[in-house]
XYZ file of C-alpha atoms in Angstrom:
567
model
C 83.383 37.227 -30.199
C 83.234 33.442 -30.165
C 84.451 30.541 -28.051
C 86.640 29.379 -30.945
C 88.231 32.814 -31.157
C 89.101 32.929 -27.453
C 90.332 29.335 -27.576
C 92.742 30.314 -30.370
C 94.074 33.263 -28.350
C 94.490 31.230 -25.152
C 96.053 28.250 -26.967
C 98.535 30.586 -28.641
C 99.430 32.170 -25.287
C 99.798 28.814 -23.524
C 102.056 27.264 -26.176
C 104.142 30.421 -26.285
C 104.720 30.403 -22.515
C 105.606 26.696 -22.623
C 108.330 27.420 -25.198
C 109.914 30.305 -23.240
C 112.339 28.242 -21.151
C 113.488 25.728 -23.834
C 114.207 28.547 -26.287
C 115.793 30.623 -23.525
C 118.138 27.762 -22.620
C 119.419 27.551 -26.196
C 119.865 31.320 -26.365
C 121.718 31.281 -23.052
C 124.180 28.736 -24.427
C 124.908 31.091 -27.332
C 125.109 34.061 -24.943
C 127.834 32.277 -22.984
C 129.561 30.953 -26.103
C 129.138 27.364 -24.945
C 129.190 24.337 -27.209
C 125.838 23.092 -28.556
C 124.941 19.812 -30.323
C 125.139 21.689 -33.653
C 128.815 22.538 -33.134
C 129.784 19.095 -34.409
C 128.365 20.042 -37.816
C 128.666 23.825 -37.950
C 131.733 24.345 -35.748
C 134.167 24.070 -38.709
C 132.103 26.665 -40.594
C 132.326 29.069 -37.649
C 136.072 28.585 -37.240
C 136.605 28.954 -40.985
C 134.771 32.262 -40.961
C 136.963 33.555 -38.146
C 140.151 32.517 -39.965
C 139.081 34.104 -43.248
C 138.066 37.370 -41.594
C 140.943 37.545 -39.107
C 138.634 37.663 -36.103
C 139.534 36.364 -32.660
C 136.187 35.438 -31.070
C 137.761 35.441 -27.610
C 138.812 39.096 -27.929
C 136.467 41.230 -25.855
C 135.223 44.660 -26.962
C 134.251 47.695 -24.934
C 130.882 49.249 -25.691
C 132.333 51.925 -28.006
C 134.215 49.408 -30.122
C 131.205 47.085 -30.138
C 129.034 49.974 -31.370
C 131.496 51.100 -34.071
C 131.824 47.588 -35.483
C 128.046 47.168 -35.466
C 127.475 50.492 -37.246
C 130.140 49.859 -39.900
C 128.825 46.357 -40.526
C 125.290 47.635 -41.096
C 126.404 50.596 -43.206
C 128.365 48.304 -45.544
C 125.401 45.929 -45.809
C 123.104 48.808 -46.645
C 125.386 50.045 -49.444
C 125.733 46.497 -50.787
C 121.966 46.055 -50.981
C 121.533 49.437 -52.647
C 124.031 48.352 -55.330
C 122.255 45.003 -55.869
C 118.907 46.745 -56.340
C 120.230 49.411 -58.694
C 121.965 46.738 -60.832
C 118.998 44.361 -60.808
C 118.301 44.705 -64.536
C 121.776 43.453 -65.539
C 122.244 40.808 -62.840
C 121.192 37.150 -63.250
C 118.265 35.554 -61.400
C 115.731 37.850 -63.029
C 113.370 35.563 -65.004
C 110.770 38.319 -65.427
C 113.359 40.794 -66.763
C 112.316 43.372 -64.165
C 113.822 46.844 -64.323
C 115.925 48.203 -61.495
C 114.034 50.071 -58.764
C 114.453 53.860 -58.782
C 117.128 55.624 -56.754
C 114.734 56.720 -54.023
C 113.029 53.330 -53.790
C 116.386 51.508 -53.647
C 117.541 53.913 -50.923
C 114.383 53.325 -48.902
C 114.478 49.540 -49.338
C 118.178 49.171 -48.515
C 117.758 51.092 -45.255
C 114.483 49.325 -44.506
C 115.956 45.825 -44.578
C 119.184 46.894 -42.850
C 117.193 48.358 -39.958
C 115.048 45.202 -39.558
C 112.014 47.275 -40.601
C 111.230 45.759 -44.012
C 108.911 48.593 -44.942
C 107.939 47.983 -48.571
C 106.974 50.881 -50.825
C 106.644 48.400 -53.687
C 104.908 45.189 -54.743
C 107.438 42.422 -54.188
C 106.414 40.118 -57.029
C 106.346 42.945 -59.582
C 109.465 44.833 -58.483
C 112.147 42.502 -57.082
C 113.925 39.723 -58.974
C 114.689 36.378 -57.364
C 118.321 37.425 -56.921
C 117.340 40.712 -55.286
C 114.981 38.847 -52.949
C 117.649 36.320 -51.943
C 120.945 38.247 -52.126
C 119.723 41.718 -51.279
C 116.809 41.174 -48.902
C 116.826 37.706 -47.320
C 120.463 38.082 -46.222
C 119.410 41.170 -44.294
C 116.595 39.211 -42.696
C 119.219 36.968 -41.106
C 121.851 39.556 -40.262
C 119.567 42.307 -38.952
C 117.908 39.750 -36.670
C 121.287 38.421 -35.537
C 122.416 41.994 -34.861
C 119.396 42.596 -32.615
C 120.056 39.461 -30.561
C 123.762 40.295 -30.314
C 122.897 43.748 -28.955
C 120.579 42.183 -26.381
C 123.451 39.910 -25.304
C 125.677 42.982 -24.875
C 123.140 44.640 -22.565
C 122.675 41.395 -20.605
C 126.442 41.308 -20.012
C 126.271 44.890 -18.789
C 123.861 43.825 -16.051
C 125.591 40.505 -15.328
C 129.277 41.475 -15.260
C 131.064 43.122 -12.353
C 133.703 45.832 -12.766
C 134.289 44.784 -16.382
C 135.442 46.921 -19.301
C 133.846 44.888 -22.098
C 130.426 43.695 -23.246
C 131.413 40.835 -25.572
C 132.526 40.464 -29.191
C 130.080 41.681 -31.850
C 131.384 39.403 -34.604
C 131.289 36.282 -32.446
C 127.756 37.059 -31.226
C 126.375 37.632 -34.737
C 128.107 34.557 -36.143
C 126.898 32.207 -33.408
C 123.329 33.467 -33.512
C 123.190 33.092 -37.300
C 124.812 29.652 -37.478
C 123.410 27.884 -34.440
C 119.999 29.520 -34.070
C 118.545 31.255 -37.121
C 119.775 28.911 -39.859
C 118.716 25.600 -38.250
C 115.291 26.909 -37.244
C 114.733 28.416 -40.687
C 115.632 25.148 -42.422
C 112.999 23.360 -40.327
C 110.395 26.081 -40.920
C 111.130 26.183 -44.658
C 110.514 22.437 -44.959
C 107.264 22.842 -43.003
C 106.083 25.660 -45.296
C 106.965 23.689 -48.442
C 105.011 20.709 -47.130
C 102.096 23.078 -46.458
C 102.015 24.342 -50.045
C 104.275 27.409 -50.002
C 106.383 27.601 -53.221
C 110.164 27.311 -53.165
C 111.500 27.626 -56.702
C 113.686 29.746 -58.949
C 111.174 29.764 -61.779
C 109.430 32.923 -62.865
C 105.832 32.924 -64.044
C 103.883 29.703 -64.638
C 100.818 29.784 -66.920
C 97.913 27.577 -65.849
C 94.366 26.962 -66.991
C 91.671 27.839 -64.457
C 88.467 25.874 -63.819
C 86.618 28.408 -65.965
C 88.919 27.632 -68.891
C 90.844 30.923 -68.770
C 94.619 31.275 -68.714
C 96.269 32.722 -65.596
C 99.885 33.590 -64.859
C 101.066 32.584 -61.375
C 104.340 33.874 -59.999
C 106.647 31.460 -58.192
C 109.941 32.029 -56.432
C 111.954 31.291 -53.272
C 108.970 32.078 -51.050
C 109.180 29.428 -48.290
C 112.767 30.254 -47.291
C 112.036 33.974 -47.105
C 108.833 33.307 -45.178
C 110.725 31.348 -42.529
C 113.259 34.060 -41.675
C 110.850 36.957 -42.184
C 108.767 35.675 -39.279
C 111.438 34.190 -37.039
C 113.635 37.276 -37.339
C 110.667 39.673 -36.945
C 111.465 41.155 -40.337
C 108.069 41.049 -42.029
C 108.991 41.807 -45.638
C 106.778 39.676 -47.875
C 107.626 38.094 -51.212
C 104.165 39.112 -52.427
C 102.565 42.534 -52.176
C 99.767 41.435 -49.817
C 102.272 39.679 -47.555
C 100.922 36.854 -45.380
C 97.400 37.400 -46.661
C 98.592 35.764 -49.920
C 97.767 32.028 -50.089
C 101.292 31.274 -51.382
C 102.812 32.842 -48.263
C 100.253 31.677 -45.712
C 97.965 29.000 -47.134
C 96.258 27.486 -44.065
C 95.148 28.151 -40.511
C 98.050 25.979 -39.333
C 100.694 27.982 -41.208
C 99.081 31.140 -39.812
C 99.404 29.794 -36.261
C 103.034 28.749 -36.801
C 103.851 32.153 -38.269
C 102.460 33.920 -35.210
C 104.454 31.631 -32.902
C 107.589 32.293 -34.965
C 107.202 36.051 -34.555
C 107.158 35.841 -30.742
C 109.363 32.774 -30.226
C 112.828 34.315 -29.845
C 111.568 37.437 -28.073
C 109.894 35.315 -25.405
C 112.999 33.128 -25.054
C 115.209 36.172 -24.530
C 113.269 37.183 -21.417
C 114.206 33.865 -19.775
C 117.784 34.241 -21.031
C 118.048 37.627 -19.321
C 116.912 36.172 -15.999
C 119.421 33.346 -16.301
C 122.209 35.758 -17.254
C 121.701 37.896 -14.133
C 121.401 34.841 -11.912
C 117.678 35.063 -11.150
C 115.191 33.625 -13.639
C 112.338 35.285 -11.724
C 113.571 38.576 -13.190
C 112.939 37.211 -16.661
C 109.521 35.846 -15.738
C 108.545 39.241 -14.274
C 109.437 40.964 -17.551
C 107.510 38.365 -19.529
C 104.483 38.772 -17.232
C 104.403 42.531 -17.872
C 104.727 41.936 -21.606
C 101.909 39.398 -21.643
C 99.544 41.688 -19.710
C 100.012 44.391 -22.339
C 99.716 41.857 -25.165
C 96.492 40.270 -23.901
C 94.936 43.667 -23.187
C 95.674 44.817 -26.735
C 94.393 41.561 -28.218
C 91.142 41.823 -26.257
C 90.428 45.360 -27.456
C 91.274 44.583 -31.080
C 89.216 41.380 -31.158
C 86.262 43.140 -29.495
C 86.405 46.077 -31.938
C 86.587 43.871 -35.028
C 83.929 41.438 -33.782
C 81.593 44.353 -33.019
C 81.882 45.596 -36.591
C 80.728 48.874 -38.083
C 77.562 50.407 -36.535
C 76.829 52.285 -39.764
C 76.482 48.972 -41.590
C 74.387 47.556 -38.764
C 71.882 50.389 -39.252
C 71.261 49.333 -42.859
C 70.832 45.681 -41.942
C 74.363 44.331 -42.487
C 74.984 42.288 -39.360
C 78.168 40.685 -38.053
C 81.739 41.725 -37.405
C 84.150 43.581 -39.652
C 85.434 41.231 -42.384
C 86.626 43.983 -44.717
C 90.259 43.409 -45.662
C 90.387 40.004 -43.984
C 90.845 36.544 -45.467
C 87.908 34.155 -45.096
C 90.287 31.282 -44.310
C 91.453 33.126 -41.166
C 88.418 35.070 -39.989
C 88.174 37.841 -37.435
C 89.856 36.253 -34.395
C 92.982 35.016 -36.211
C 93.285 38.307 -38.096
C 92.929 40.412 -34.925
C 95.441 38.237 -33.077
C 97.924 38.395 -35.953
C 97.673 42.208 -36.101
C 98.545 42.530 -32.411
C 101.344 39.950 -32.587
C 103.015 41.549 -35.587
C 102.944 45.059 -34.094
C 103.764 44.039 -30.538
C 106.874 42.590 -32.142
C 108.757 44.588 -34.763
C 107.659 42.182 -37.496
C 105.182 44.084 -39.646
C 103.937 41.070 -41.607
C 100.179 41.185 -42.111
C 97.502 38.611 -42.870
C 94.809 41.305 -43.107
C 94.787 44.938 -44.180
C 95.076 47.186 -41.118
C 93.653 50.131 -43.068
C 90.352 48.215 -43.235
C 90.146 47.599 -39.486
C 87.694 49.576 -37.407
C 89.116 52.764 -35.922
C 89.762 51.242 -32.484
C 90.863 47.930 -33.963
C 93.488 49.774 -36.002
C 94.494 51.959 -33.061
C 95.895 49.074 -30.990
C 98.509 47.996 -33.582
C 99.429 51.674 -33.901
C 99.746 52.117 -30.126
C 101.799 48.905 -29.822
C 104.413 50.463 -32.074
C 104.282 53.810 -30.306
C 105.163 52.071 -27.033
C 108.492 51.225 -28.660
C 107.466 47.665 -29.535
C 108.512 46.409 -26.124
C 105.544 44.019 -25.817
C 107.739 41.007 -26.706
C 109.201 43.202 -29.425
C 111.657 42.400 -32.165
C 114.387 39.811 -31.724
C 116.744 41.445 -29.248
C 115.266 44.890 -29.792
C 112.186 44.087 -27.716
C 114.030 43.018 -24.588
C 116.624 45.798 -24.670
C 113.844 48.335 -25.325
C 111.894 46.941 -22.383
C 114.947 47.136 -20.137
C 115.212 50.851 -20.921
C 111.728 51.259 -19.463
C 112.756 49.046 -16.529
C 115.581 51.479 -15.762
C 113.079 54.356 -15.634
C 110.665 52.280 -13.560
C 113.285 51.364 -10.972
C 114.357 55.016 -10.855
C 110.771 55.987 -9.977
C 110.651 53.168 -7.417
C 113.907 54.435 -5.901
C 112.386 57.855 -5.443
C 109.459 56.242 -3.641
C 111.591 54.407 -1.081
C 114.180 57.158 -0.767
C 117.176 55.075 -1.868
C 119.500 54.938 -4.831
C 117.603 52.813 -7.337
C 118.978 49.319 -7.939
C 118.129 46.736 -10.566
C 119.444 43.149 -10.631
C 122.368 44.133 -8.436
C 123.405 47.332 -10.234
C 122.884 50.864 -8.968
C 120.966 52.950 -11.500
C 122.446 56.422 -11.406
C 122.068 59.667 -13.354
C 124.099 58.492 -16.366
C 121.930 55.423 -16.982
C 118.673 57.344 -16.512
C 119.735 60.120 -18.898
C 120.815 57.625 -21.566
C 117.566 55.667 -21.186
C 115.519 58.856 -21.578
C 117.600 59.808 -24.633
C 116.960 56.435 -26.279
C 113.236 56.412 -25.482
C 112.778 60.026 -26.647
C 113.908 59.169 -30.186
C 110.537 57.617 -31.038
C 108.160 60.466 -30.118
C 110.478 63.165 -31.487
C 110.748 61.474 -34.880
C 107.198 60.094 -35.116
C 105.357 63.247 -34.087
C 107.760 65.637 -35.816
C 107.639 63.904 -39.207
C 103.881 63.309 -38.976
C 103.283 67.003 -38.268
C 105.527 67.986 -41.189
C 103.766 65.629 -43.598
C 100.344 66.808 -42.433
C 100.987 70.345 -43.691
C 103.314 69.939 -46.678
C 101.802 69.350 -50.111
C 104.078 66.346 -50.761
C 102.909 64.724 -47.544
C 99.215 65.422 -48.092
C 99.419 63.822 -51.550
C 99.996 60.412 -49.919
C 96.817 59.521 -47.959
C 93.972 57.882 -49.861
C 91.367 59.057 -47.339
C 90.558 62.461 -45.916
C 89.826 63.535 -42.358
C 91.051 61.638 -39.284
C 91.533 58.381 -41.210
C 93.901 60.091 -43.633
C 95.809 61.522 -40.683
C 95.981 58.009 -39.203
C 97.545 56.744 -42.437
C 100.358 59.306 -42.167
C 100.802 58.748 -38.424
C 100.876 54.972 -38.887
C 103.541 55.212 -41.618
C 106.017 57.191 -39.537
C 105.226 55.202 -36.402
C 105.926 51.992 -38.289
C 109.150 53.368 -39.763
C 110.647 54.819 -36.589
C 109.613 51.760 -34.550
C 111.202 49.511 -37.221
C 107.967 47.589 -37.751
C 107.225 47.853 -41.456
C 103.460 47.299 -41.508
C 101.288 49.986 -43.069
C 97.851 51.466 -43.381
C 97.793 50.482 -47.028
C 95.839 53.587 -48.036
C 99.020 55.687 -48.013
C 100.853 56.043 -51.330
C 104.421 55.908 -50.066
C 106.280 55.146 -53.309
C 107.210 58.794 -53.894
C 110.576 60.564 -53.524
C 109.238 62.482 -50.523
C 108.021 59.501 -48.510
C 110.816 57.153 -49.598
C 113.462 59.638 -48.440
C 111.780 60.699 -45.209
C 110.768 57.178 -44.193
C 114.284 55.951 -44.962
C 115.793 58.519 -42.604
C 113.155 57.678 -39.981
C 114.016 53.975 -40.122
C 117.756 54.561 -39.758
C 117.336 56.969 -36.837
C 114.752 54.753 -35.143
C 117.118 51.788 -35.236
C 120.566 53.128 -34.519
C 119.946 56.214 -32.385
C 118.317 53.907 -29.860
C 121.082 51.313 -30.041
C 124.039 53.594 -29.290
C 122.675 54.984 -25.963
C 121.638 51.451 -25.036
C 125.184 50.169 -25.588
C 126.517 53.095 -23.538
C 124.251 51.932 -20.699
C 125.626 48.390 -21.105
C 129.190 49.662 -20.817
C 128.365 51.802 -17.795
C 126.614 48.959 -15.968
C 129.346 46.430 -16.732
C 131.900 48.665 -14.971
C 129.849 48.849 -11.757
C 130.207 46.699 -8.672
C 127.512 44.244 -7.675
C 125.158 45.595 -4.994
C 123.320 42.846 -3.098
C 119.680 43.340 -2.200
C 118.920 44.714 1.249
C 115.831 45.346 3.358
C 115.418 48.753 1.732
C 115.680 47.525 -1.861
C 112.623 47.689 -4.063
C 111.679 44.117 -5.107
C 111.790 43.632 -8.882
C 110.247 40.198 -9.252
C 106.753 40.420 -7.750
C 103.343 41.667 -8.753
C 104.018 45.213 -7.556
C 107.034 45.467 -9.871
C 105.087 44.052 -12.819
C 102.310 46.565 -12.203
C 104.808 49.422 -12.001
C 106.416 48.368 -15.286
C 103.063 48.220 -17.065
C 102.040 51.558 -15.565
C 105.246 53.363 -16.559
C 105.011 52.088 -20.139
C 101.348 53.023 -20.522
C 101.709 56.413 -18.834
C 104.686 57.407 -20.989
C 102.980 56.153 -24.127
C 99.656 57.704 -23.227
C 100.995 61.126 -22.287
C 103.185 61.251 -25.379
C 100.865 59.957 -28.077
C 97.297 60.508 -26.795
C 96.911 63.863 -28.620
C 97.897 62.310 -31.952
C 95.632 59.314 -31.348
C 92.793 61.703 -30.516
C 93.230 63.421 -33.883
C 93.381 60.100 -35.721
C 91.721 56.818 -34.703
C 89.765 58.167 -31.716
C 88.206 60.962 -33.803
C 87.604 58.400 -36.552
C 85.753 56.160 -34.088
C 83.595 58.987 -32.728
C 82.700 60.027 -36.280
C 81.759 56.427 -37.123
C 79.381 56.315 -34.145
C 77.678 59.424 -35.536
C 77.360 57.774 -38.956
C 80.232 59.519 -40.753
C 82.784 57.364 -42.559
C 86.070 58.314 -44.206
């Protein structure tokens, strides 16, 4: 580990914290439906959309109606994308004349981008046309991100409102987030990426002459625009197969730093927005403090493991840290930091190959996802996932002080606790169940490249990534098969929407409750004790649930490496 590496990590953390309130203020304006400076330009577009679609943005929806509209919207988008992919060969915008993806790959991809997972069982530049990238995939990058933020707004209203029957209007939330937040930021980021050397074109392949005198074909396309929303919306699906390790997606150390900030930017802002929505910004800062403790702990372990390198190589005289699978222009520190950022959020973009990390270095990204990606998390999904753990934490605290648990002025009763447990239980049930199935079936065992605990880690990582809606992979797994495409597709859909529906039910239940002011017997939820309890609950639940699987995978892999055995 080096001074420069720690400086990068601390500079990233400091800039991120400085941006929390400004971003949170903008998000709060959208949460309340207030006018912003961009309304002068984009207001007519918003009103035109409402007129064309027959939507009254002032009409409030109860949680059931909000959920039904959200589910139908995403189901229609998924079917639309499936049709675009299956018709790719006959649609325009296909300069390479690429064939249509298979039925199972189109099914997997359509669900993947709808669920904000962006798992890719294909090489982007050799499988998807420009039209499929823009019309089928990039649209989802905007709308799945906007859906996540809209759902977070609905849960915020559940905590903030008193004796109300509604949690907002889904269509108005999605429209405002897309128009006044995602689009403007993505335009600015796209221009930055173009200026930094990222291509933005509709051309296909360009033939150039190399310095050695050979001819090389270089693929171009609308890369910069997709790069902007893939990071900002925590989508992660890359235009190129190697994602942000490709120099056309991530050419410099500066673009790498901006990409990492983009991944966390909206998630950090939403913590401040929550505090403002419930009338106490200290609540938001407490949540962010717990998130940052988990993030910095994970970053420290990953950086230490990768900087320490492989002891087997040290024994034969190969000194230094682990640079396998990493880009020289980024190095160990930036690669380790990126891996934690992208898995703490539900982004899944990679600038290094996680399958080439050391066993413990690869375990932290895996464990981040198994915690439900609540360490900052995906846009919207991170904060509402974290609040589910907060409900359990305040329930435990209530048992300690012998009172009905309360959180930000709302009594947490049996209904909310049961729904929170139901939502949180989706991840371990799906991850561990599907991993166990694939570890014994012939179709599942045909996927891993490696044997032993590392091969098991490849399977475990795939289903963890799918259910957690992350999308990154241990690249050693061959997932482009009917078995994995189908099973991972189901995992992504369940992991997204079977968490959302109980969460919205909690929002509706809380919105109908009266406000309960704090008293002398209330458990404080803004101080260090509360932050420690939150971190403890998250780690204990994650540890008890997933430690056995981690012991069979990365921990066994690490112990074998110490003894000189590699897989």
